[in-house]
C-alpha positions as a printed Julia matrix, in Angstrom:
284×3 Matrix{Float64}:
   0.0    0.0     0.0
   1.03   3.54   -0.58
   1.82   5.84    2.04
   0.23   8.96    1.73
   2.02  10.93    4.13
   3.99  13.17    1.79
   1.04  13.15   -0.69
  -0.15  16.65   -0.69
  -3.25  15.65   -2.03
  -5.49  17.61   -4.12
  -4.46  20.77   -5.74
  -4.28  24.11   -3.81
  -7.3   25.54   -4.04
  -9.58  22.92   -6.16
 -12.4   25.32   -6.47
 -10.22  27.7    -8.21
  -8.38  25.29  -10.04
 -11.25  23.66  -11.2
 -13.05  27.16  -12.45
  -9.16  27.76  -14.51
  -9.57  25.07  -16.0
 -13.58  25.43  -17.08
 -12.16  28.04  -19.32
 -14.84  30.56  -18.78
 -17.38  27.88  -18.82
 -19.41  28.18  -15.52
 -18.97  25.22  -13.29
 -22.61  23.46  -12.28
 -23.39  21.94   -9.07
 -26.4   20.46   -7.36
 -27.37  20.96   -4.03
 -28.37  18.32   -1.39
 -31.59  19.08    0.6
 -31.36  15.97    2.61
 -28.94  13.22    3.05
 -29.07  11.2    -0.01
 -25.75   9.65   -1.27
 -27.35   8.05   -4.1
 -28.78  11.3    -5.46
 -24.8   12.45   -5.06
 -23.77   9.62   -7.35
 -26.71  10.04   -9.84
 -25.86  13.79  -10.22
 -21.84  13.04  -10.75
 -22.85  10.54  -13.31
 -25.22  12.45  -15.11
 -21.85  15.63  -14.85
 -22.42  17.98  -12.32
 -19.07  19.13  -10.96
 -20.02  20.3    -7.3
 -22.28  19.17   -4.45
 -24.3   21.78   -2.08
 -24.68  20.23    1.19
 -27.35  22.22    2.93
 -27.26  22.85    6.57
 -29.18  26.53    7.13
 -32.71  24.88    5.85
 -31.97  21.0     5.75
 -31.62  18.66    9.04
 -28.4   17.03    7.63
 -26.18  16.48   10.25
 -22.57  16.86   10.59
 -21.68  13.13   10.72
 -23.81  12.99    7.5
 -22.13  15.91    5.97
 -18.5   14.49    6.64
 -19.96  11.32    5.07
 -21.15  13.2     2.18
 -17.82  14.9     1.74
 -16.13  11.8     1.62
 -18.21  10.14   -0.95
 -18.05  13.44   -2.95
 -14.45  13.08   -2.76
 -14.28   9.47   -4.25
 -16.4   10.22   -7.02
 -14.18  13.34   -7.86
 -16.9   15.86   -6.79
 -16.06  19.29   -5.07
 -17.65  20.05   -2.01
 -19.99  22.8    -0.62
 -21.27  23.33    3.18
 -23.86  26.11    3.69
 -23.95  26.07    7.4
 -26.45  28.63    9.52
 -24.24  31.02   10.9
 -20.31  32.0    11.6
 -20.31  30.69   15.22
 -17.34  29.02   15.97
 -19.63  25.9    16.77
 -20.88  25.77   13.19
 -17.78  26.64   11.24
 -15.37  24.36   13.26
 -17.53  21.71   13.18
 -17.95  22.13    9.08
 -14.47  22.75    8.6
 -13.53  19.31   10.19
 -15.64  17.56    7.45
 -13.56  18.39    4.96
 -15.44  20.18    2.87
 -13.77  22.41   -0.33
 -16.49  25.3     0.67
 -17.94  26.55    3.12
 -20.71  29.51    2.42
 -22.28  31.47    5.38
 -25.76  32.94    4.48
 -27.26  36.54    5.38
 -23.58  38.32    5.51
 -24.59  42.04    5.88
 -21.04  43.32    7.18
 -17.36  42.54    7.21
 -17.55  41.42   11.36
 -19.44  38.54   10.2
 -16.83  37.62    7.41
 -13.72  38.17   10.02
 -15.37  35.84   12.54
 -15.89  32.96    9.55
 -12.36  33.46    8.84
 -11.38  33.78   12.47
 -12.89  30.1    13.0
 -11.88  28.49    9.97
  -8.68  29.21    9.57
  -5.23  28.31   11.36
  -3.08  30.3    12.89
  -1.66  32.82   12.22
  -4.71  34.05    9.46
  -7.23  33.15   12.35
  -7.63  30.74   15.47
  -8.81  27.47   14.1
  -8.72  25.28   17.14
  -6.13  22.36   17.37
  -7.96  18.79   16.22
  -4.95  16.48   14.56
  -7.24  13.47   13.37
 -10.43  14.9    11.53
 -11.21  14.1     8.05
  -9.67  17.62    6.77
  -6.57  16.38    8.34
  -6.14  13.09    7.24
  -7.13  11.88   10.16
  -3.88  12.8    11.25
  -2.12  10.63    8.83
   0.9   13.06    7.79
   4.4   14.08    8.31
   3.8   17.62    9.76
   0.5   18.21   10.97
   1.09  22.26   10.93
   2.23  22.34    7.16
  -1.08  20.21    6.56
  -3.39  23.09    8.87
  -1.23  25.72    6.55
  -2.38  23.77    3.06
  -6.2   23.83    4.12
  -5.48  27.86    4.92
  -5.1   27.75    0.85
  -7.23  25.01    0.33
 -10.63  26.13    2.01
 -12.97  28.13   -0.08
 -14.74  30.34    2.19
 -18.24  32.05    1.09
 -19.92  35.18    2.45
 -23.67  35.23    0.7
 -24.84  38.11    0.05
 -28.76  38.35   -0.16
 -29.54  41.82    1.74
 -30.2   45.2     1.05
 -27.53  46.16    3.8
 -24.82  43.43    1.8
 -25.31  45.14   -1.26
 -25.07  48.62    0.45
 -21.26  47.45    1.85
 -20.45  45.16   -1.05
 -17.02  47.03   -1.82
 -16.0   46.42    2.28
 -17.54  42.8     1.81
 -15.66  42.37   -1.91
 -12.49  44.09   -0.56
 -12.36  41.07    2.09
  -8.84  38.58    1.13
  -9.46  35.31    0.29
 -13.09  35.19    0.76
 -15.41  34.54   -1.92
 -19.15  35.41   -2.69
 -22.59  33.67   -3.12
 -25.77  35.43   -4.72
 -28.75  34.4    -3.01
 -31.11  35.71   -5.57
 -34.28  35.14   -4.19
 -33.57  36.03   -0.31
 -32.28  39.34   -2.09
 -35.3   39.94   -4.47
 -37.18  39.49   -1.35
 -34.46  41.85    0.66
 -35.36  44.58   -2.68
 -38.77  44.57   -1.71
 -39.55  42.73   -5.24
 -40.33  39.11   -3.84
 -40.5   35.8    -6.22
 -39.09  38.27   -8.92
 -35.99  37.12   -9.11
 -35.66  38.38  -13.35
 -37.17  41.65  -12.18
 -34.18  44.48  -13.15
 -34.14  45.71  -10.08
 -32.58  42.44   -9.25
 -30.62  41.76  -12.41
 -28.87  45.55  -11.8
 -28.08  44.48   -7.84
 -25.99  41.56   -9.36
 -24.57  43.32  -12.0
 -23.12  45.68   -9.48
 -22.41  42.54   -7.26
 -20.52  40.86   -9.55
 -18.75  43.75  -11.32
 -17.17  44.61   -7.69
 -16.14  40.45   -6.81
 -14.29  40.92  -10.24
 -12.67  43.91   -9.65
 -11.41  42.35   -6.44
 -10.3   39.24   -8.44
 -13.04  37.47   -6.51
 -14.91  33.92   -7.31
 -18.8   34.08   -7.94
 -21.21  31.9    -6.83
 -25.04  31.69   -7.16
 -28.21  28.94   -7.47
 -31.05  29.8    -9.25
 -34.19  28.1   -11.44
 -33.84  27.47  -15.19
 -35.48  30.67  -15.96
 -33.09  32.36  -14.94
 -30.13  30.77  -16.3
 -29.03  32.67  -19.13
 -29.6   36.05  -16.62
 -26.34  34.21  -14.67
 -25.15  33.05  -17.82
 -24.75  36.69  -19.01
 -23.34  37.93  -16.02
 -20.16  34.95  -15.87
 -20.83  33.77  -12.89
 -18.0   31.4   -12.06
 -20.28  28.46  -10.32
 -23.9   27.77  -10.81
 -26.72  25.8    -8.52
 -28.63  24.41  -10.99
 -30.84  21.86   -9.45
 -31.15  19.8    -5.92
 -32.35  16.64   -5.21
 -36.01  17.7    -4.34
 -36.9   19.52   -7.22
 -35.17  16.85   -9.13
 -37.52  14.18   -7.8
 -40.66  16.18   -7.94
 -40.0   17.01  -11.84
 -39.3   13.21  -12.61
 -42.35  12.36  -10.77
 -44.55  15.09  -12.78
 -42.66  14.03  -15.63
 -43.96  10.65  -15.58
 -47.23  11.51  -13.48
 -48.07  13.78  -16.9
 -47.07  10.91  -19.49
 -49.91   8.91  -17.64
 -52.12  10.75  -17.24
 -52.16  11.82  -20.53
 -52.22   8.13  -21.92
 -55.09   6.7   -19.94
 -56.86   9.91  -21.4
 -56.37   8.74  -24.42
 -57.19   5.43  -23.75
 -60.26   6.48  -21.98
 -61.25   8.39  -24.82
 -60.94   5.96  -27.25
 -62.33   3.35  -25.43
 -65.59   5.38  -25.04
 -65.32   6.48  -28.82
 -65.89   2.64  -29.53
 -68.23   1.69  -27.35
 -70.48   4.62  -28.61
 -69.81   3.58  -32.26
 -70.93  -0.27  -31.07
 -74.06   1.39  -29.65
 -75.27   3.18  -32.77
 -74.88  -0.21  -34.48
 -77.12  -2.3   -32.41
């Protein structure tokens, strides 16, 4: 067997590494609403790139998530925690998963960013705590566990999502922010706006312009999920990673999908059936 030990694993930053190499082609993800590994497998298959493990809405827990991570991993899948908050509790606990992202919803100032940071990253950048044998870390299984806390400094993606009035109001502080990345929450925003459900209205579509146009001018990553309606909106703007789909919606369109065909064959059936038997009638 092969000793990993002074196998560095997977490129420094894989998110951004991955998004070089999509040459300007968005990357596409699907999120997880619940814990379903087989929904994870279906969606690698079928060529999404990235996995949303939800944690604000979604009861996953973070065994599951660190489970999920680790069958991402195998199948070549990058990683995504949205987790409910920037308390240490939450990140730390995410962080040790070994995730290649971790996004923090409802960022409306730069305290909020500094106190992800703070908790997911080692010293000196912030004050990760000390935990040698976590997934992240190999379980421990390396030559010099502080050069390994110093690689997932580089490594970790960290997201602040920005889906307020106030965010968009500090977006240059929030943009100006090293090594943090950002996540459009379209619809929370619409809602923030005071347009609701509109997420094409312009109102919107100028709040991300001016979103995105300040990431870029701060050499920062993009991130957003949205409906197929509004995929060429994102499209347009060059986002760098798009939500496409998650494993609800998935199922309920399948179902409807096939629901529909049905339905619309036994009326057709039905109808012809009754066509015949009318047609019999007049004949006797």
């Amino acid at each position: 067997m092969t000793d990993a030990r002074n196998h560095t694993g997977v490129p420094m930053n894989r998110l951004h590494k991955a998004i070089q190499q999509a040459n300007n082609r968005p990357l596409l993800g699907a999120a997880l609403y619940s814990y379903d590994p087989v929904f994870l497998e279906i969606a690698r298959y079928m060529g999404f790139q990235v996995v949303w493990i939800e944690m604000e809405h979604a009861g996953i827990s973070f065994a599951e998530a660190a489970d999920l991570c680790r069958m991402a991993a195998g199948t070549g899948m990058l990683t995504m925690i949205r987790i409910p908050d920037a308390r240490r509790e939450s990140v730390l606990k995410a962080a040790e998963c070994g995730p290649d992202m971790i996004d923090i919803p409802m960022v409306d100032t730069p305290e909020q960013v500094a106190e992800l940071v703070r908790y997911a990253r080692f010293a000196p950048v912030g004050a990760r705590g000390f935990f040698s044998v976590s997934r992240a870390l190999r379980y421990g299984i390396v030559d010099n566990v502080p050069a390994e806390q110093q690689r997932l400094n580089s490594e970790l993606t960290l997201l602040a999502q920005i889906e307020t009035k106030e965010a968009l109001a500090r977006i240059e502080e929030l943009a100006a922010i090293p090594d943090v990345d950002l996540f459009i929450g379209p619809a929370d925003l619409a809602a923030s706006l005071g347009i609701p459900g509109e997420t094409s209205h312009p109102k919107l579509l100028k709040a991300a312009e001016q979103i995105v146009q300040t990431a870029r001018k701060h050499n920062k990553k993009i991130v957003t999920a949205c409906g197929a309606a509004d995929f060429p909106h994102w499209a347009r703007l060059g986002v760098d990673l798009l939500f496409c789909t998650n494993n609800i919606t998935a199922l309920k369109a399948g179902a409807q999908l096939a629901l529909d065909a049905a339905n619309q064959a036994i009326d057709l059936a039905t109808k012809g059936v009754s066509k015949n038997r009318q047609q019999e009638s007049v004949i006797r």
